[in-house]
N, C-alpha and C. Protein backbone atom coordinates (compact mmCIF):
# COMPACT_ATOMS: atom_id res chain seq x y z
N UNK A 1 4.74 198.42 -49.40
CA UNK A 1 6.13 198.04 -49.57
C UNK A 1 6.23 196.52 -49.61
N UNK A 2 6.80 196.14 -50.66
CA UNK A 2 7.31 194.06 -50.79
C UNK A 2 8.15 193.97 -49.42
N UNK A 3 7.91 192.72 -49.07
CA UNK A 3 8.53 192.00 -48.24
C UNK A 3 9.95 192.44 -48.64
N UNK A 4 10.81 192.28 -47.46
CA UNK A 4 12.32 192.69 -47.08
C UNK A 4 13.00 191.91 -46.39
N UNK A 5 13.98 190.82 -47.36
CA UNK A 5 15.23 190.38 -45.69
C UNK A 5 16.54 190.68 -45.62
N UNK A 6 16.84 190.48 -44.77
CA UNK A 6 17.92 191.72 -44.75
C UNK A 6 19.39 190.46 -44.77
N UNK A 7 20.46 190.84 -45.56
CA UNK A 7 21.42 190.17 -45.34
C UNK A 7 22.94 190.88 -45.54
N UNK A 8 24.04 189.83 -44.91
CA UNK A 8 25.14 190.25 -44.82
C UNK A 8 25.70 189.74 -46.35
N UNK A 9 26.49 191.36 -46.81
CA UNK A 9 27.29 190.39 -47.93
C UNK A 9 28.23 190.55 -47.70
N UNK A 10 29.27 189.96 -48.07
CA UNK A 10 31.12 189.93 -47.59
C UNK A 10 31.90 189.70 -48.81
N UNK A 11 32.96 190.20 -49.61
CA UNK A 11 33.37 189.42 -50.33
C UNK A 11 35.36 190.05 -50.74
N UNK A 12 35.94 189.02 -51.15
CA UNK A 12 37.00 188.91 -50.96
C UNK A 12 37.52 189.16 -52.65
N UNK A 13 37.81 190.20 -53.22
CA UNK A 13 38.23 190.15 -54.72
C UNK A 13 39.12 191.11 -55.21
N UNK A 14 39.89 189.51 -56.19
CA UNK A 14 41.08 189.51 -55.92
C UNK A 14 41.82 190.98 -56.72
N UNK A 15 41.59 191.41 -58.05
CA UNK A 15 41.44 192.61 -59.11
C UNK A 15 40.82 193.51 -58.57
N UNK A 16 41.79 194.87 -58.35
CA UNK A 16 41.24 196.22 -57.88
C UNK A 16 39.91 196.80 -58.96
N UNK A 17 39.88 196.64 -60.14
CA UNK A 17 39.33 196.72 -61.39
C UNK A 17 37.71 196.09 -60.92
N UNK A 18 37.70 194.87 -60.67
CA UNK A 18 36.82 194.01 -60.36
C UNK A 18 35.97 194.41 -58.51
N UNK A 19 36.85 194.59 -58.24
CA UNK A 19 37.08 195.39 -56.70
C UNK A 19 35.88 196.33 -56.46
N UNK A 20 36.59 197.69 -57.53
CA UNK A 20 35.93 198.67 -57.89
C UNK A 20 34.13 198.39 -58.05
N UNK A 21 34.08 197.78 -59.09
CA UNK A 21 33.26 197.43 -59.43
C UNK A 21 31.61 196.72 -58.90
N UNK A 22 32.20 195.80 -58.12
CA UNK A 22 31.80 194.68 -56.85
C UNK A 22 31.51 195.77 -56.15
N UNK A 23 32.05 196.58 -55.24
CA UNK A 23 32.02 197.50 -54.24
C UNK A 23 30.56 198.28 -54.96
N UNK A 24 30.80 199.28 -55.89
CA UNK A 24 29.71 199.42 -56.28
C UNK A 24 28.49 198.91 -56.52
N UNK A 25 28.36 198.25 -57.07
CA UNK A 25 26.89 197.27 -57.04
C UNK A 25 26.70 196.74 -55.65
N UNK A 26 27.28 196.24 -54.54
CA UNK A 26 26.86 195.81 -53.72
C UNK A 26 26.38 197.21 -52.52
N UNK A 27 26.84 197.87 -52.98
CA UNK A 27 26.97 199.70 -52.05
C UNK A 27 25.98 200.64 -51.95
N UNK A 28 25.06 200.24 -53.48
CA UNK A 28 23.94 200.75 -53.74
C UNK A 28 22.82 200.17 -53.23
N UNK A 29 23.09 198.68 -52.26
CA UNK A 29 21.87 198.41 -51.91
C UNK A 29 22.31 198.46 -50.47
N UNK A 30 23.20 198.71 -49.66
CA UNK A 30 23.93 198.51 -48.85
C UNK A 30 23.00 199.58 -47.49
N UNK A 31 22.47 199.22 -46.27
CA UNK A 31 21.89 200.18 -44.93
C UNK A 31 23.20 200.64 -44.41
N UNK A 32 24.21 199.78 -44.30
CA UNK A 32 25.32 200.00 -43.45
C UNK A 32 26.62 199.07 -43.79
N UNK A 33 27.63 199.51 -43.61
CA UNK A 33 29.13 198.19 -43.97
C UNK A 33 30.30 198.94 -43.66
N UNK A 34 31.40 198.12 -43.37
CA UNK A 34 32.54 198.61 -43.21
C UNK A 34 33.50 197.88 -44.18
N UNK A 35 34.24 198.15 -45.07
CA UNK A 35 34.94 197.96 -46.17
C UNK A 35 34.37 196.60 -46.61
N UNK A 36 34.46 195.33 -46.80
CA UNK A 36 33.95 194.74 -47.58
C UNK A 36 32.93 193.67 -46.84
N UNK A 37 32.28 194.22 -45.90
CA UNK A 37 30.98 193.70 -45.09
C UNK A 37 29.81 194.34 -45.37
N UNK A 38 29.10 194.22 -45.84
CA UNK A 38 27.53 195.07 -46.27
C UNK A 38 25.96 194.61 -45.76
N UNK A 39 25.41 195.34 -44.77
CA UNK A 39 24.07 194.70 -44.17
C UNK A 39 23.26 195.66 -45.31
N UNK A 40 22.22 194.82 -46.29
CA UNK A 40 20.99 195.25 -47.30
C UNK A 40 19.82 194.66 -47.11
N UNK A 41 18.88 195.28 -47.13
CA UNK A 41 17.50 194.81 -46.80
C UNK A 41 17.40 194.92 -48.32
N UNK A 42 16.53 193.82 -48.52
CA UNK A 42 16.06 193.52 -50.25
C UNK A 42 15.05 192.98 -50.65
N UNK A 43 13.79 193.09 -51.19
CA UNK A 43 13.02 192.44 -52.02
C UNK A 43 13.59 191.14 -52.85
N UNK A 44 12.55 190.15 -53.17
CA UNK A 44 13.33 189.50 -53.98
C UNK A 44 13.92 189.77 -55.64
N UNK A 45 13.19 191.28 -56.01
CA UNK A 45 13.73 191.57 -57.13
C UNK A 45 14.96 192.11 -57.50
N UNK A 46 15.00 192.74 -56.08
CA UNK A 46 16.75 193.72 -55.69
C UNK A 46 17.22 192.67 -55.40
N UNK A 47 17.34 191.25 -54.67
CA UNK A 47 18.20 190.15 -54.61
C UNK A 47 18.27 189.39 -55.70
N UNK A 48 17.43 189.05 -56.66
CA UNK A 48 18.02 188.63 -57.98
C UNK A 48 18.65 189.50 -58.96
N UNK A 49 18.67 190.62 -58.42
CA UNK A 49 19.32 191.28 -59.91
C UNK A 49 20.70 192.08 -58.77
N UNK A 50 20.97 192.13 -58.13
CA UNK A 50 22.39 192.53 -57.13
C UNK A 50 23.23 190.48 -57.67
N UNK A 51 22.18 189.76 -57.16
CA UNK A 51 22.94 188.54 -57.41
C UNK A 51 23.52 188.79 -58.96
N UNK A 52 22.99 188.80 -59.82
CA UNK A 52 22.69 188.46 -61.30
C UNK A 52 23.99 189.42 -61.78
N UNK A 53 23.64 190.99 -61.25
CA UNK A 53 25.22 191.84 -61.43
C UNK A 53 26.36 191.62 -60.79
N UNK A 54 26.48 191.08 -59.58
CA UNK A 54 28.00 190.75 -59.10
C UNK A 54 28.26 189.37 -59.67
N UNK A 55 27.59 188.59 -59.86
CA UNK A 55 28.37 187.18 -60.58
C UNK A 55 28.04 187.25 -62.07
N UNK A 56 28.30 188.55 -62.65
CA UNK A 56 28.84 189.27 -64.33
C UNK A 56 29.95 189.60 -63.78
N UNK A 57 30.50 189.71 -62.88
CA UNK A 57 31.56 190.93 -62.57
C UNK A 57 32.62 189.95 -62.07
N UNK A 58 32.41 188.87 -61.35
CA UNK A 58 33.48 187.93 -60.48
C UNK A 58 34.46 187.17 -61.50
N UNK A 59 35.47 186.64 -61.25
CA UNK A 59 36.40 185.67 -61.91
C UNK A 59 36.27 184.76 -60.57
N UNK A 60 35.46 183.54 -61.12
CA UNK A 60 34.97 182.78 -60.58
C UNK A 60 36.17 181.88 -59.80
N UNK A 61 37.34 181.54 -60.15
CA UNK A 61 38.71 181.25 -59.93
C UNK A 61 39.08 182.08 -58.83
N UNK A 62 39.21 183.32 -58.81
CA UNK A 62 39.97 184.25 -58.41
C UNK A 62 39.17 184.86 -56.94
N UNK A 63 38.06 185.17 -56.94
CA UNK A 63 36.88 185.86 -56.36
C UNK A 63 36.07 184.95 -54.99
N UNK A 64 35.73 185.73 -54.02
CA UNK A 64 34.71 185.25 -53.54
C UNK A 64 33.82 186.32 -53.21
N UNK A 65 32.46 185.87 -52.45
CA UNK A 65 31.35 186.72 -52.63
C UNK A 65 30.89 185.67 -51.67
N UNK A 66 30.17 186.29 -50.36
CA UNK A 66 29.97 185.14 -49.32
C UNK A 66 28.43 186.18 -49.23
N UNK A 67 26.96 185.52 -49.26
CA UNK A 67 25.74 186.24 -48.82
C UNK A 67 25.29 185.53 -47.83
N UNK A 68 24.94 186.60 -46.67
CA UNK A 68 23.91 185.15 -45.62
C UNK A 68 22.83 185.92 -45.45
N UNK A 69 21.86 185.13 -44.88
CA UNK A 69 20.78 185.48 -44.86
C UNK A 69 20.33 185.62 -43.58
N UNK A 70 20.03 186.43 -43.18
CA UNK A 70 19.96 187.22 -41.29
C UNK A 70 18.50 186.97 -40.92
N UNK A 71 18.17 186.50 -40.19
CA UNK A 71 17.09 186.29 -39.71
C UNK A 71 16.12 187.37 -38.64
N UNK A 72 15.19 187.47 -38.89
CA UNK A 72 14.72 189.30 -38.61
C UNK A 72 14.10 189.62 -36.90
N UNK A 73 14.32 187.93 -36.94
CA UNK A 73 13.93 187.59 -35.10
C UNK A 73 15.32 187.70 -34.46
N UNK A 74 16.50 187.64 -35.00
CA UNK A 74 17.88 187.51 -33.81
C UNK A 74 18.06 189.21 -33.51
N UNK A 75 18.42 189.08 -32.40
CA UNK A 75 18.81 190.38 -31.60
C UNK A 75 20.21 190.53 -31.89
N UNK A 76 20.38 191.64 -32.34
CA UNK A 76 22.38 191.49 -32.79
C UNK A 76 22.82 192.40 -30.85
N UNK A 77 24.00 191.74 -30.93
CA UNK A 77 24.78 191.68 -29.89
C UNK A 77 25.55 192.92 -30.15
N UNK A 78 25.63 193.91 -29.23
CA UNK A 78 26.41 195.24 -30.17
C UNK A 78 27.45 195.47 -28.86
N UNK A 79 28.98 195.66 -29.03
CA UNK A 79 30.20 196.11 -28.09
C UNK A 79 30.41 197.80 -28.41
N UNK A 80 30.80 197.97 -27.61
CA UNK A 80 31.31 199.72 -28.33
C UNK A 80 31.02 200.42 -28.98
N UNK A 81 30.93 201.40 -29.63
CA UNK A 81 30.45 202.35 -30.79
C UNK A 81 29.48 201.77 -31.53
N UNK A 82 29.19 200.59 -31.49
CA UNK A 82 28.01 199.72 -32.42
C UNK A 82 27.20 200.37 -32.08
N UNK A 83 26.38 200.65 -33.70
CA UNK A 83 25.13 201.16 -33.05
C UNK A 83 24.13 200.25 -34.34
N UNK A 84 22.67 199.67 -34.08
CA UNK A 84 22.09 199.47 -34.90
C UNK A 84 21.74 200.28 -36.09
N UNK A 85 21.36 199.99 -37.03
CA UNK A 85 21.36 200.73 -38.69
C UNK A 85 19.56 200.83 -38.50
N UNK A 86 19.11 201.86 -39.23
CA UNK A 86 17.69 202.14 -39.38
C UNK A 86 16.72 200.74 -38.79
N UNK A 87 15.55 200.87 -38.67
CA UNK A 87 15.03 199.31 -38.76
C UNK A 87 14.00 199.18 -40.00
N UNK A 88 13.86 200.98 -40.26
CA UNK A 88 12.52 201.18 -41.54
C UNK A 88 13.86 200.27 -42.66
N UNK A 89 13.74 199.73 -43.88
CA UNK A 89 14.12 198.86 -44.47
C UNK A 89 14.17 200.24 -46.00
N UNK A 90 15.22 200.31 -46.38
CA UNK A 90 15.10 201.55 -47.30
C UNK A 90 16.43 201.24 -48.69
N UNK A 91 16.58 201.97 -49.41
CA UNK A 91 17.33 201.65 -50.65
C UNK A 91 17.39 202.81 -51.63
N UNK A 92 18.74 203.36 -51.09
CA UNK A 92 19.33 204.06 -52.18
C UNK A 92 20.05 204.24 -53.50
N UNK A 93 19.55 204.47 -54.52
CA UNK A 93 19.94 204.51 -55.59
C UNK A 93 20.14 205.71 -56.61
């Protein structure tokens, strides 16, 4: 299996049309998310081409699309019902 890092994507857009759309492509690479927050573990080939399809899709004016990049040493802090997402690194399509 290629190397995997895992990151948060977030994004704010503004066209239900565009919405639609965004949601999908980012959903298919997506371990876990709650409406427009998405944790994806990715190769760098699934991160250039998720990049490459949501900024076809954005109105660069209108849109945002926020990616960070999670570091695989931090311990996430979990309150309530949190529960961690797989740790095997996987991708449905």
């Amino acid at each position: 299996m290629k190397y995997r890092t895992r990151y948060l994507i977030t994004y704010d857009i503004s066209d239900p049309k565009r919405l639609y759309k965004i949601h999908k492509k980012v959903n298919a690479y997506a371990i876990g998310g709650q409406k427009s927050f998405y944790e994806c573990w990715l190769n760098e080939r699934e991160f250039k081409e998720l990049k490459e399809n949501i900024t076809a899709l954005i109105e660069e004016a209108d849109d945002k699309i926020f990616i960070f990049q999670l570091n695989k040493d931090t311990t996430p802090i979990l309150y309530g019902k949190a529960k961690l997402q797989s740790t095997q690194p996987f991708l449905i399509i």
